[in-house]
Amino acid sequence: MSHPGIRAKKALIASRYCWPNQNKDITNWCRACIPYQKSKVRQYTKAPVSQFLPPDARFAHVHLDLIGPLPISEGFRYCLTMVDRFTLWPEAVPLLDAKAETVAIAFMFNWISRFGLPRKVACDHCGQFESGLFQMLTRMFGVQCVSSS
């Protein structure tokens, strides 16, 4: 049997067996079971709430995310999504691969060249956004890179 918890364990055993003090015995047995105690989550860690101030201008704060791998379509397997926080303007760029260089070039030629430099770029913890190349690009352009997750 797996370790579903005391309440579920009681229901499982009660569906097939019955004896005096059954609930008490099952409770004591579950509490004494070391693998059950190790697998039980007692406290959930809560991440601190991030402070995102509302943007004051369009195209000043952009969220980036990488989607994929997707089924291949015309050689493209990934998709870079870019969303402006102020106007919620979305852009999606198909990518052949998910290399940091490919992502940085796609961001430069599909967002920066059309809408200008944002002040902030929010991205998740993907390796492409934490790479030295992407960090150098944001530092070179004076763009603040913040984590969105």
mmCIF file of C-alpha atoms in Angstrom:
data_model
loop_
_atom_site.group_PDB
_atom_site.id
_atom_site.type_symbol
_atom_site.label_atom_id
_atom_site.label_comp_id
_atom_site.label_asym_id
_atom_site.label_seq_id
_atom_site.Cartn_x
_atom_site.Cartn_y
_atom_site.Cartn_z
ATOM 1 C CA MET A 1 0.000 0.000 0.000
ATOM 2 C CA SER A 2 1.072 3.546 -0.572
ATOM 3 C CA HIS A 3 0.954 6.275 2.077
ATOM 4 C CA PRO A 4 -2.146 8.316 1.261
ATOM 5 C CA GLY A 5 -2.720 9.652 4.809
ATOM 6 C CA ILE A 6 -4.537 8.547 7.941
ATOM 7 C CA ARG A 7 -8.054 9.352 6.727
ATOM 8 C CA ALA A 8 -7.592 7.664 3.359
ATOM 9 C CA LYS A 9 -5.840 4.694 4.959
ATOM 10 C CA LYS A 10 -8.811 4.217 7.315
ATOM 11 C CA ALA A 11 -11.216 4.251 4.373
ATOM 12 C CA LEU A 12 -9.089 1.765 2.415
ATOM 13 C CA ILE A 13 -8.845 -0.716 5.274
ATOM 14 C CA ALA A 14 -12.471 -0.256 6.371
ATOM 15 C CA SER A 15 -13.642 -1.170 2.876
ATOM 16 C CA ARG A 16 -12.325 -4.742 3.404
ATOM 17 C CA TYR A 17 -11.785 -5.360 7.131
ATOM 18 C CA CYS A 18 -13.368 -4.638 10.498
ATOM 19 C CA TRP A 19 -12.117 -5.162 14.081
ATOM 20 C CA PRO A 20 -12.584 -3.494 17.487
ATOM 21 C CA ASN A 21 -10.704 -0.148 17.883
ATOM 22 C CA GLN A 22 -9.896 -0.204 14.165
ATOM 23 C CA ASN A 23 -9.657 3.591 13.742
ATOM 24 C CA LYS A 24 -7.367 3.969 16.763
ATOM 25 C CA ASP A 25 -5.112 1.112 15.601
ATOM 26 C CA ILE A 26 -4.829 2.503 12.070
ATOM 27 C CA THR A 27 -4.066 6.002 13.386
ATOM 28 C CA ASN A 28 -1.311 4.681 15.675
ATOM 29 C CA TRP A 29 0.090 2.508 12.901
ATOM 30 C CA CYS A 30 0.242 5.452 10.452
ATOM 31 C CA ARG A 31 1.892 7.735 13.016
ATOM 32 C CA ALA A 32 4.526 5.073 13.759
ATOM 33 C CA CYS A 33 5.314 4.461 10.079
ATOM 34 C CA ILE A 34 8.663 6.130 9.304
ATOM 35 C CA PRO A 35 8.260 6.263 5.468
ATOM 36 C CA TYR A 36 4.831 7.872 5.932
ATOM 37 C CA GLN A 37 6.249 10.487 8.295
ATOM 38 C CA LYS A 38 9.095 11.266 5.906
ATOM 39 C CA SER A 39 6.778 11.668 2.906
ATOM 40 C CA LYS A 40 4.236 13.822 4.755
ATOM 41 C CA VAL A 41 4.412 17.562 4.106
ATOM 42 C CA ARG A 42 3.794 19.425 7.344
ATOM 43 C CA GLN A 43 4.550 22.999 6.350
ATOM 44 C CA TYR A 44 4.416 24.668 2.979
ATOM 45 C CA THR A 45 6.926 27.362 2.232
ATOM 46 C CA LYS A 46 5.396 30.517 0.871
ATOM 47 C CA ALA A 47 7.385 32.745 -1.415
ATOM 48 C CA PRO A 48 7.352 36.421 -0.509
ATOM 49 C CA VAL A 49 4.978 38.513 -2.545
ATOM 50 C CA SER A 50 6.846 40.370 -5.264
ATOM 51 C CA GLN A 51 6.282 44.081 -5.538
ATOM 52 C CA PHE A 52 5.439 44.968 -9.115
ATOM 53 C CA LEU A 53 4.716 48.648 -9.420
ATOM 54 C CA PRO A 54 2.376 49.581 -12.253
ATOM 55 C CA PRO A 55 4.287 50.751 -15.321
ATOM 56 C CA ASP A 56 4.014 54.426 -16.150
ATOM 57 C CA ALA A 57 4.662 54.230 -19.886
ATOM 58 C CA ARG A 58 4.038 51.812 -22.699
ATOM 59 C CA PHE A 59 6.836 49.430 -23.652
ATOM 60 C CA ALA A 60 8.739 50.274 -20.452
ATOM 61 C CA HIS A 61 8.276 46.866 -18.808
ATOM 62 C CA VAL A 62 8.301 43.696 -20.926
ATOM 63 C CA HIS A 63 7.688 40.094 -19.846
ATOM 64 C CA LEU A 64 9.632 37.427 -21.756
ATOM 65 C CA ASP A 65 8.976 33.708 -21.777
ATOM 66 C CA LEU A 66 10.133 30.785 -23.848
ATOM 67 C CA ILE A 67 7.653 28.108 -24.909
ATOM 68 C CA GLY A 68 8.700 24.699 -26.109
ATOM 69 C CA PRO A 69 9.780 22.302 -27.330
ATOM 70 C CA LEU A 70 6.717 22.255 -29.553
ATOM 71 C CA PRO A 71 5.895 19.987 -32.502
ATOM 72 C CA ILE A 72 8.115 21.050 -35.407
ATOM 73 C CA SER A 73 6.431 23.443 -37.845
ATOM 74 C CA GLU A 74 8.471 24.645 -40.825
ATOM 75 C CA GLY A 75 11.613 23.886 -38.817
ATOM 76 C CA PHE A 76 10.584 25.962 -35.799
ATOM 77 C CA ARG A 77 10.426 24.194 -32.443
ATOM 78 C CA TYR A 78 10.297 27.011 -29.846
ATOM 79 C CA CYS A 79 8.460 30.291 -29.410
ATOM 80 C CA LEU A 80 9.613 33.454 -27.641
ATOM 81 C CA THR A 81 6.698 35.420 -26.205
ATOM 82 C CA MET A 82 7.030 39.084 -25.267
ATOM 83 C CA VAL A 83 4.230 41.041 -23.561
ATOM 84 C CA ASP A 84 4.180 44.739 -22.629
ATOM 85 C CA ARG A 85 2.827 45.225 -19.090
ATOM 86 C CA PHE A 86 1.213 48.608 -19.765
ATOM 87 C CA THR A 87 -0.681 47.932 -22.996
ATOM 88 C CA LEU A 88 -0.619 44.100 -22.800
ATOM 89 C CA TRP A 89 0.661 44.099 -26.388
ATOM 90 C CA PRO A 90 1.785 40.531 -27.203
ATOM 91 C CA GLU A 91 4.475 39.456 -29.632
ATOM 92 C CA ALA A 92 5.422 35.862 -30.451
ATOM 93 C CA VAL A 93 8.516 34.897 -32.405
ATOM 94 C CA PRO A 94 9.124 31.346 -33.672
ATOM 95 C CA LEU A 95 12.629 30.041 -32.961
ATOM 96 C CA LEU A 96 14.604 27.181 -34.459
ATOM 97 C CA ASP A 97 16.327 26.397 -31.157
ATOM 98 C CA ALA A 98 16.391 27.627 -27.562
ATOM 99 C CA LYS A 99 20.007 28.803 -27.382
ATOM 100 C CA ALA A 100 20.710 31.993 -25.455
ATOM 101 C CA GLU A 101 22.135 33.621 -28.587
ATOM 102 C CA THR A 102 18.979 32.853 -30.587
ATOM 103 C CA VAL A 103 16.737 34.260 -27.838
ATOM 104 C CA ALA A 104 18.830 37.428 -27.477
ATOM 105 C CA ILE A 105 18.864 38.055 -31.247
ATOM 106 C CA ALA A 106 15.104 37.472 -31.492
ATOM 107 C CA PHE A 107 14.487 39.939 -28.652
ATOM 108 C CA MET A 108 16.749 42.557 -30.248
ATOM 109 C CA PHE A 109 15.359 42.299 -33.781
ATOM 110 C CA ASN A 110 11.696 41.746 -32.927
ATOM 111 C CA TRP A 111 11.146 43.977 -29.901
ATOM 112 C CA ILE A 112 13.966 46.475 -29.358
ATOM 113 C CA SER A 113 14.237 47.403 -33.045
ATOM 114 C CA ARG A 114 10.475 48.065 -33.256
ATOM 115 C CA PHE A 115 9.500 49.467 -29.855
ATOM 116 C CA GLY A 116 12.787 50.702 -28.399
ATOM 117 C CA LEU A 117 14.579 49.728 -25.224
ATOM 118 C CA PRO A 118 12.415 48.819 -22.252
ATOM 119 C CA ARG A 119 13.496 49.930 -18.787
ATOM 120 C CA LYS A 120 12.690 46.531 -17.257
ATOM 121 C CA VAL A 121 12.563 43.013 -18.604
ATOM 122 C CA ALA A 122 10.849 40.354 -16.476
ATOM 123 C CA CYS A 123 11.743 36.765 -17.277
ATOM 124 C CA ASP A 124 11.625 33.404 -15.546
ATOM 125 C CA HIS A 125 14.580 31.310 -14.460
ATOM 126 C CA CYS A 126 15.266 29.717 -17.839
ATOM 127 C CA GLY A 127 18.906 29.150 -18.644
ATOM 128 C CA GLN A 128 18.623 31.366 -21.722
ATOM 129 C CA PHE A 129 17.669 34.400 -19.624
ATOM 130 C CA GLU A 130 20.261 33.705 -16.933
ATOM 131 C CA SER A 131 23.064 33.183 -19.423
ATOM 132 C CA GLY A 132 26.044 35.495 -19.564
ATOM 133 C CA LEU A 133 25.081 36.601 -23.077
ATOM 134 C CA PHE A 134 21.567 37.738 -22.106
ATOM 135 C CA GLN A 135 22.853 39.390 -18.906
ATOM 136 C CA MET A 136 25.542 41.203 -20.925
ATOM 137 C CA LEU A 137 22.901 42.339 -23.442
ATOM 138 C CA THR A 138 20.661 43.813 -20.723
ATOM 139 C CA ARG A 139 23.646 45.409 -18.951
ATOM 140 C CA MET A 140 24.984 46.866 -22.221
ATOM 141 C CA PHE A 141 21.606 48.434 -23.028
ATOM 142 C CA GLY A 142 20.988 49.554 -19.432
ATOM 143 C CA VAL A 143 17.887 47.380 -19.028
ATOM 144 C CA GLN A 144 17.002 46.077 -15.567
ATOM 145 C CA CYS A 145 16.334 42.329 -15.596
ATOM 146 C CA VAL A 146 13.908 41.162 -12.882
ATOM 147 C CA SER A 147 12.605 37.687 -12.076
ATOM 148 C CA SER A 148 8.916 37.040 -12.731
ATOM 149 C CA SER A 149 8.654 33.749 -10.865
#
